[in-house]
Amino acid sequence: MQEQIKRFIRKTKKLLYGRIFIKTLISVSTVLIACSVILGLVLLTFSSDRIKNENQTLLENSAKNVALLSGQTAIMIIQDDGGSKRVDFKISERTLDVITVLGKSLEADIFIVGLDGKTTYCSEPVNANDRNCCTHFEHRFSNSFIDKILAQKSNFRSVGTMDGIYEEDHYLVGVPINAYDDENKLVKIGVVFAASSTNSADTVANEMQRVFAVTIIVAIAVCVMMAYAIAYRLTRPMSQIASATRAFANGNFSLRVPVHSEDELGQLAKSFNNMADSLSSSETMHRSFLANVSHELKTPMTSISGFVHGMLEGVIPPEKHREYMQKVADETDRLARMVKAMM
C-alpha cells in the first residue's frame, strides 16, 4: 500500500511539472479568475450605483411631497423692494410638522430656500423653541445657483458638501416649489432641498466590498481546483501516451491507453491503441519469422559443421572425403537458396 502511494505521488509530481499541464492550468485558471473578478466588479459597481440612486430617489420623492404641500399651503407675500417685486412666503404649521417628521424618519436634512438664496425653514432646528434656528441659516446660496436649479427640466441631484455647508459628502436633491400668485399664475417661489449623509451608504458599500473580497478569494480557490481538474483531464491521456511510447522504445508493446471519452482525446487514445496493436502484431510476426529462419538455417549449418569436423578429426576416412565434401556442397547450395528466398 505504501509503495502504491509513493508511486502515485511520483506520477502526480511528474504530471504536475509537465509543461503542457502547467500551461493548461495557468490558462484555464486565468480565464476563470478573470471572468469571476470582472463579473464581481460589475455587480459591485451596479450595486453601489443602485444604492446611490435609491437614496437619491427616496430623498427626491420626499422633497417632491414637501414642495407640493408647501406650494399648496404657502401664503405668498409680494413686497415692493425699491421698484422691484420681491416674493416671500410663509409655510403652514402642518407643512413644518411634515418636514420635521420626514427629516427624522429619513435621517436627512430637509430645508426650504427662498429665491434670494436664504434658508427659511429646516427640519433640524438647533433650538426646539425656534423652528428657524438652524445652521443652514448661516449659509446663503447664490442667485445663479438657485436660478440654475429653477431652470432645469429635471430635479437637481448631486453628491458633495453643498458649497461647504457639510464637512462630509451628502446625497443632495433639489425640487422647486410652485404656487399660484394673486393673478392665478403658477410661479416658482423657492426650492426644497433634501440632504442625507453618504456614511450609511458607504458602510453598506464597504460591507459589500468585504463580502466581495471573501467571495473572490473563494472563487479563486474554486477556479484553481476546477482548472486543475480540467488540466489533469486534458493532459492525463497525453501523459499516458508518452509513458506507453517510452515503454514501446524499450520493447514492451503490451501497454494500452485507457479510453474514457469519445472526444478528440478519446479518439487520440483509440488511434494510439490501434497503432500499438499493429506494432505488437508486427513484432510478433518479426519474432516468429526470426524463429523460423533460425530453425531453417540451423539444420544445414549443423550438417556442414558435422561433416567438416568429422573429416578434420579423422572420423570420416580419407577415401570418403569426396563423398562428404559433395554433401557439404549440397548443404551450402541449399543454404544459399534459403537466404535468397528470404531476401
Coordinates of C-alpha atoms in Angstrom, one line a residue:
M1 CA 0.0 0.0 0.0
Q2 CA 2.8 2.4 0.9
E3 CA 4.6 1.6 -2.3
Q4 CA 1.4 2.4 -4.3
I5 CA 1.1 5.8 -2.5
K6 CA 4.7 6.6 -3.3
R7 CA 4.2 5.6 -6.9
F8 CA 1.0 7.8 -7.1
I9 CA 2.9 10.8 -5.6
R10 CA 5.7 10.3 -8.1
K11 CA 3.3 10.2 -11.0
T12 CA 1.4 13.3 -9.7
K13 CA 4.6 15.3 -9.4
K14 CA 5.7 14.2 -12.8
L15 CA 2.4 15.2 -14.3
L16 CA 2.3 18.5 -12.3
Y17 CA 5.6 19.7 -13.6
G18 CA 4.8 18.8 -17.2
R19 CA 4.9 21.9 -19.4
I20 CA 1.5 21.2 -21.1
F21 CA -0.1 20.7 -17.7
I22 CA 1.3 23.9 -16.3
K23 CA 0.3 25.9 -19.4
T24 CA -3.2 24.5 -19.4
L25 CA -3.6 25.1 -15.6
I26 CA -2.4 28.7 -15.9
S27 CA -4.5 29.4 -19.0
V28 CA -7.7 27.9 -17.6
S29 CA -7.1 29.5 -14.1
T30 CA -6.5 32.9 -15.7
V31 CA -9.7 32.8 -17.7
L32 CA -11.9 31.6 -14.8
I33 CA -10.4 34.1 -12.3
A34 CA -10.6 37.0 -14.8
C35 CA -14.3 36.2 -15.5
S36 CA -15.0 35.9 -11.8
V37 CA -13.3 39.2 -11.0
I38 CA -14.9 41.1 -13.9
L39 CA -18.4 39.8 -13.0
G40 CA -17.8 40.6 -9.3
L41 CA -16.7 44.2 -10.2
V42 CA -19.6 44.7 -12.5
L43 CA -22.0 43.5 -9.8
L44 CA -20.3 45.6 -7.1
T45 CA -20.4 48.7 -9.3
F46 CA -24.0 48.1 -10.2
S47 CA -24.9 47.6 -6.5
S48 CA -23.1 50.8 -5.4
D49 CA -24.8 52.8 -8.2
R50 CA -28.2 51.3 -7.2
I51 CA -27.7 52.2 -3.6
K52 CA -26.8 55.8 -4.5
N53 CA -29.8 56.0 -6.9
E54 CA -32.2 54.6 -4.4
N55 CA -31.1 57.0 -1.7
Q56 CA -31.4 60.0 -4.0
T57 CA -34.8 58.7 -5.3
L58 CA -36.1 58.5 -1.8
L59 CA -34.8 62.0 -1.0
E60 CA -36.3 63.3 -4.2
N61 CA -39.7 61.8 -3.6
S62 CA -39.7 63.3 -0.1
A63 CA -38.7 66.7 -1.4
K64 CA -41.4 66.5 -4.0
N65 CA -44.0 65.8 -1.4
V66 CA -42.7 68.7 0.7
A67 CA -42.6 71.0 -2.3
L68 CA -46.2 70.1 -3.3
L69 CA -47.5 70.6 0.2
S70 CA -45.6 73.9 0.5
G71 CA -46.9 75.2 -2.8
Q72 CA -50.5 74.3 -1.8
T73 CA -50.4 75.8 1.7
A74 CA -47.9 78.7 1.2
I75 CA -49.0 82.2 1.9
M76 CA -47.2 84.5 -0.6
I77 CA -46.2 88.0 0.4
I78 CA -45.3 90.2 -2.5
Q79 CA -43.3 93.3 -1.4
D80 CA -42.2 96.3 -3.3
D81 CA -38.4 96.5 -2.9
G82 CA -37.3 99.7 -4.5
G83 CA -39.4 99.4 -7.5
S84 CA -39.0 95.7 -7.9
K85 CA -41.2 93.0 -6.6
R86 CA -39.9 90.5 -4.1
V87 CA -41.8 87.3 -3.4
D88 CA -41.8 85.9 0.2
F89 CA -43.9 83.2 1.6
K90 CA -44.9 81.5 4.8
I91 CA -45.3 77.8 5.4
S92 CA -48.1 76.4 7.5
E93 CA -47.5 74.6 10.8
R94 CA -48.8 71.4 9.2
T95 CA -46.1 71.6 6.5
L96 CA -43.4 72.3 9.1
D97 CA -44.5 69.2 11.1
V98 CA -44.3 67.1 7.9
I99 CA -40.8 68.4 7.2
T100 CA -39.7 67.6 10.7
V101 CA -41.2 64.1 10.7
L102 CA -39.7 63.3 7.2
G103 CA -36.3 64.6 8.3
K104 CA -36.2 62.3 11.3
S105 CA -37.5 59.3 9.6
L106 CA -35.1 59.6 6.7
E107 CA -32.2 60.8 8.9
A108 CA -31.9 63.7 6.4
D109 CA -31.9 67.4 6.4
I110 CA -34.9 68.9 4.6
F111 CA -34.8 72.7 4.3
I112 CA -36.6 75.3 2.2
V113 CA -34.7 78.1 0.4
G114 CA -36.2 81.2 -1.0
L115 CA -35.5 82.9 -4.3
D116 CA -33.0 85.1 -2.6
G117 CA -30.9 82.1 -1.5
K118 CA -31.7 82.3 2.2
T119 CA -32.9 79.3 4.2
T120 CA -36.4 80.0 5.5
Y121 CA -37.4 76.7 7.1
C122 CA -35.5 73.5 8.1
S123 CA -36.2 70.1 9.7
E124 CA -33.2 70.4 12.0
P125 CA -33.7 73.3 14.5
V126 CA -31.0 73.8 17.0
N127 CA -33.3 75.3 19.5
A128 CA -36.6 73.4 20.0
N129 CA -38.4 76.7 20.7
D130 CA -37.2 78.3 17.4
R131 CA -38.1 76.3 14.3
N132 CA -36.0 78.6 12.2
C133 CA -32.9 78.3 14.3
C134 CA -30.6 76.0 12.2
T135 CA -27.0 76.0 10.9
H136 CA -28.3 76.2 7.3
F137 CA -29.4 79.8 8.0
E138 CA -25.7 80.7 8.2
H139 CA -25.3 80.0 4.5
R140 CA -26.7 81.9 1.6
F141 CA -26.9 80.3 -1.8
S142 CA -26.0 82.4 -4.8
N143 CA -28.8 83.6 -7.1
S144 CA -27.1 81.8 -10.0
F145 CA -27.2 78.5 -8.2
I146 CA -30.9 79.0 -7.4
D147 CA -31.7 80.1 -10.9
K148 CA -29.8 77.1 -12.3
I149 CA -32.0 74.7 -10.3
L150 CA -35.2 76.5 -11.2
A151 CA -34.3 76.4 -14.9
Q152 CA -33.6 72.7 -15.0
K153 CA -36.3 70.5 -16.6
S154 CA -35.5 67.7 -14.1
N155 CA -34.9 68.0 -10.4
F156 CA -31.5 68.7 -9.1
R157 CA -29.3 65.8 -8.0
S158 CA -25.7 65.9 -6.7
V159 CA -23.2 64.4 -4.2
G160 CA -21.0 66.7 -2.3
T161 CA -20.7 69.2 0.5
M162 CA -23.2 71.6 -1.0
D163 CA -20.9 74.6 -1.3
G164 CA -19.3 73.9 2.1
I165 CA -22.5 73.5 4.3
Y166 CA -21.4 70.0 5.2
E167 CA -17.9 68.7 6.1
E168 CA -18.6 65.3 4.6
D169 CA -20.2 64.3 1.3
H170 CA -24.0 64.1 1.2
Y171 CA -26.6 62.9 -1.2
L172 CA -28.4 66.1 -2.4
V173 CA -31.6 66.8 -4.2
G174 CA -33.4 70.0 -5.0
V175 CA -37.1 70.4 -6.0
P176 CA -38.7 73.7 -7.0
I177 CA -41.8 74.9 -5.1
N178 CA -44.6 76.0 -7.4
A179 CA -47.5 78.1 -6.2
Y180 CA -50.2 80.3 -7.7
D181 CA -49.9 84.1 -7.3
D182 CA -52.7 86.7 -7.0
E183 CA -53.2 86.5 -10.7
N184 CA -53.7 82.8 -10.6
K185 CA -50.4 82.2 -12.4
L186 CA -48.1 79.3 -11.5
V187 CA -44.8 80.7 -10.3
K188 CA -41.7 79.3 -8.6
I189 CA -41.3 80.7 -5.1
G190 CA -38.4 78.6 -3.7
V191 CA -36.6 75.3 -3.6
V192 CA -36.9 72.3 -1.2
F193 CA -33.5 70.7 -0.6
A194 CA -33.1 67.3 1.0
A195 CA -29.6 66.0 2.0
S196 CA -28.5 62.8 3.7
S197 CA -25.0 61.6 4.7
T198 CA -23.3 59.1 2.5
N199 CA -21.9 57.3 5.6
S200 CA -24.7 54.8 5.7
A201 CA -24.3 54.0 2.0
D202 CA -20.6 53.9 2.4
T203 CA -21.0 51.4 5.3
V204 CA -23.1 49.2 3.1
A205 CA -20.6 49.6 0.2
N206 CA -17.7 48.7 2.5
E207 CA -19.5 45.7 3.7
M208 CA -20.2 44.7 0.1
Q209 CA -16.6 45.1 -0.7
R210 CA -15.6 42.8 2.2
V211 CA -18.1 40.2 1.1
F212 CA -16.8 40.7 -2.5
A213 CA -13.2 40.2 -1.3
V214 CA -14.1 37.0 0.5
T215 CA -16.1 35.8 -2.4
I216 CA -13.3 36.5 -4.8
I217 CA -10.9 34.5 -2.6
V218 CA -13.3 31.6 -2.5
A219 CA -13.9 31.9 -6.2
I220 CA -10.2 31.9 -7.0
A221 CA -9.7 28.8 -4.9
V222 CA -12.6 27.1 -6.7
C223 CA -11.3 28.3 -10.1
V224 CA -7.8 26.9 -9.4
M225 CA -9.3 23.5 -8.3
M226 CA -11.6 23.5 -11.4
A227 CA -8.6 24.4 -13.6
Y228 CA -6.5 21.6 -12.0
A229 CA -9.3 19.1 -12.7
I230 CA -9.7 20.3 -16.3
A231 CA -5.9 20.4 -17.0
Y232 CA -5.5 17.0 -15.4
R233 CA -8.3 15.6 -17.6
L234 CA -6.8 17.1 -20.7
T235 CA -3.2 16.2 -20.1
R236 CA -3.6 12.7 -18.5
P237 CA -4.2 10.9 -21.8
M238 CA -1.1 12.6 -23.3
S239 CA 1.0 11.7 -20.3
Q240 CA -0.2 8.0 -20.6
I241 CA 0.6 8.1 -24.3
A242 CA 4.1 9.4 -23.5
S243 CA 4.7 6.7 -20.9
A244 CA 3.4 4.0 -23.4
T245 CA 5.7 5.4 -26.1
R246 CA 8.7 5.1 -23.8
A247 CA 7.7 1.5 -23.0
F248 CA 7.5 0.8 -26.7
A249 CA 11.0 2.2 -27.2
N250 CA 12.2 -0.4 -24.6
G251 CA 10.5 -3.2 -26.5
N252 CA 7.4 -3.5 -24.3
F253 CA 4.3 -3.4 -26.6
S254 CA 1.8 -4.6 -24.0
L255 CA 0.8 -1.2 -22.6
R256 CA -2.5 0.4 -23.7
V257 CA -4.0 3.8 -23.1
P258 CA -7.4 3.8 -21.3
V259 CA -10.2 5.4 -23.3
H260 CA -12.5 7.5 -21.1
S261 CA -14.4 9.6 -23.6
E262 CA -15.4 9.9 -27.2
D263 CA -13.9 13.4 -27.8
E264 CA -10.7 14.3 -29.6
L265 CA -8.6 12.9 -26.7
G266 CA -10.5 9.7 -26.7
Q267 CA -10.0 9.3 -30.5
L268 CA -6.3 10.0 -30.0
A269 CA -6.2 7.3 -27.4
K270 CA -8.0 4.9 -29.7
S271 CA -5.7 5.7 -32.6
F272 CA -2.7 5.1 -30.3
N273 CA -4.0 1.8 -29.1
N274 CA -4.7 0.7 -32.8
M275 CA -1.1 1.7 -33.6
A276 CA 0.1 -0.3 -30.6
D277 CA -1.9 -3.3 -31.7
S278 CA -0.3 -3.0 -35.2
L279 CA 3.2 -2.7 -33.7
S280 CA 2.6 -5.6 -31.4
S281 CA 1.4 -7.8 -34.3
S282 CA 4.4 -6.7 -36.4
E283 CA 6.7 -7.5 -33.5
T284 CA 5.1 -11.0 -33.1
M285 CA 5.4 -11.6 -36.8
H286 CA 9.0 -10.5 -36.7
R287 CA 9.9 -12.8 -33.9
S288 CA 8.1 -15.7 -35.5
F289 CA 9.9 -15.0 -38.7
L290 CA 13.3 -14.9 -36.9
A291 CA 12.5 -18.2 -35.1
N292 CA 11.5 -19.9 -38.4
V293 CA 14.6 -18.6 -40.2
S294 CA 16.8 -19.6 -37.3
H295 CA 15.3 -23.1 -37.3
E296 CA 15.7 -23.5 -41.1
L297 CA 19.3 -22.2 -41.1
K298 CA 20.3 -24.3 -38.2
T299 CA 19.8 -27.7 -39.9
P300 CA 22.1 -27.2 -42.9
M301 CA 24.7 -25.4 -40.8
T302 CA 24.7 -28.3 -38.3
S303 CA 25.2 -30.8 -41.1
I304 CA 28.0 -28.8 -42.7
S305 CA 29.7 -28.4 -39.3
G306 CA 29.4 -32.1 -38.5
F307 CA 30.8 -33.2 -41.9
V308 CA 33.8 -30.8 -41.7
H309 CA 34.7 -31.7 -38.1
G310 CA 34.4 -35.4 -39.0
M311 CA 36.9 -35.1 -41.8
L312 CA 39.2 -33.0 -39.8
E313 CA 39.2 -35.3 -36.8
G314 CA 39.6 -38.5 -38.9
V315 CA 36.2 -39.9 -38.1
I316 CA 35.5 -39.9 -41.8
P317 CA 38.2 -41.9 -43.7
P318 CA 40.0 -40.1 -46.5
E319 CA 38.5 -42.3 -49.2
K320 CA 35.1 -40.9 -48.3
H321 CA 36.1 -37.2 -48.1
R322 CA 35.0 -36.6 -51.6
E323 CA 31.5 -38.0 -50.9
Y324 CA 31.1 -35.9 -47.8
M325 CA 32.6 -32.8 -49.5
Q326 CA 29.8 -33.2 -52.0
K327 CA 27.3 -33.3 -49.2
V328 CA 28.8 -30.1 -47.7
A329 CA 28.4 -28.5 -51.2
D330 CA 24.8 -29.6 -51.4
E331 CA 24.0 -28.2 -47.9
T332 CA 25.8 -25.0 -48.9
D333 CA 23.7 -24.7 -52.0
R334 CA 20.6 -25.3 -50.0
L335 CA 21.6 -22.7 -47.5
A336 CA 22.2 -20.2 -50.3
R337 CA 18.8 -20.9 -51.8
M338 CA 17.1 -20.3 -48.4
V339 CA 18.9 -17.0 -47.9
K340 CA 17.9 -15.9 -51.4
A341 CA 14.3 -16.9 -50.8
M342 CA 14.2 -14.9 -47.5
M343 CA 15.6 -11.8 -49.3

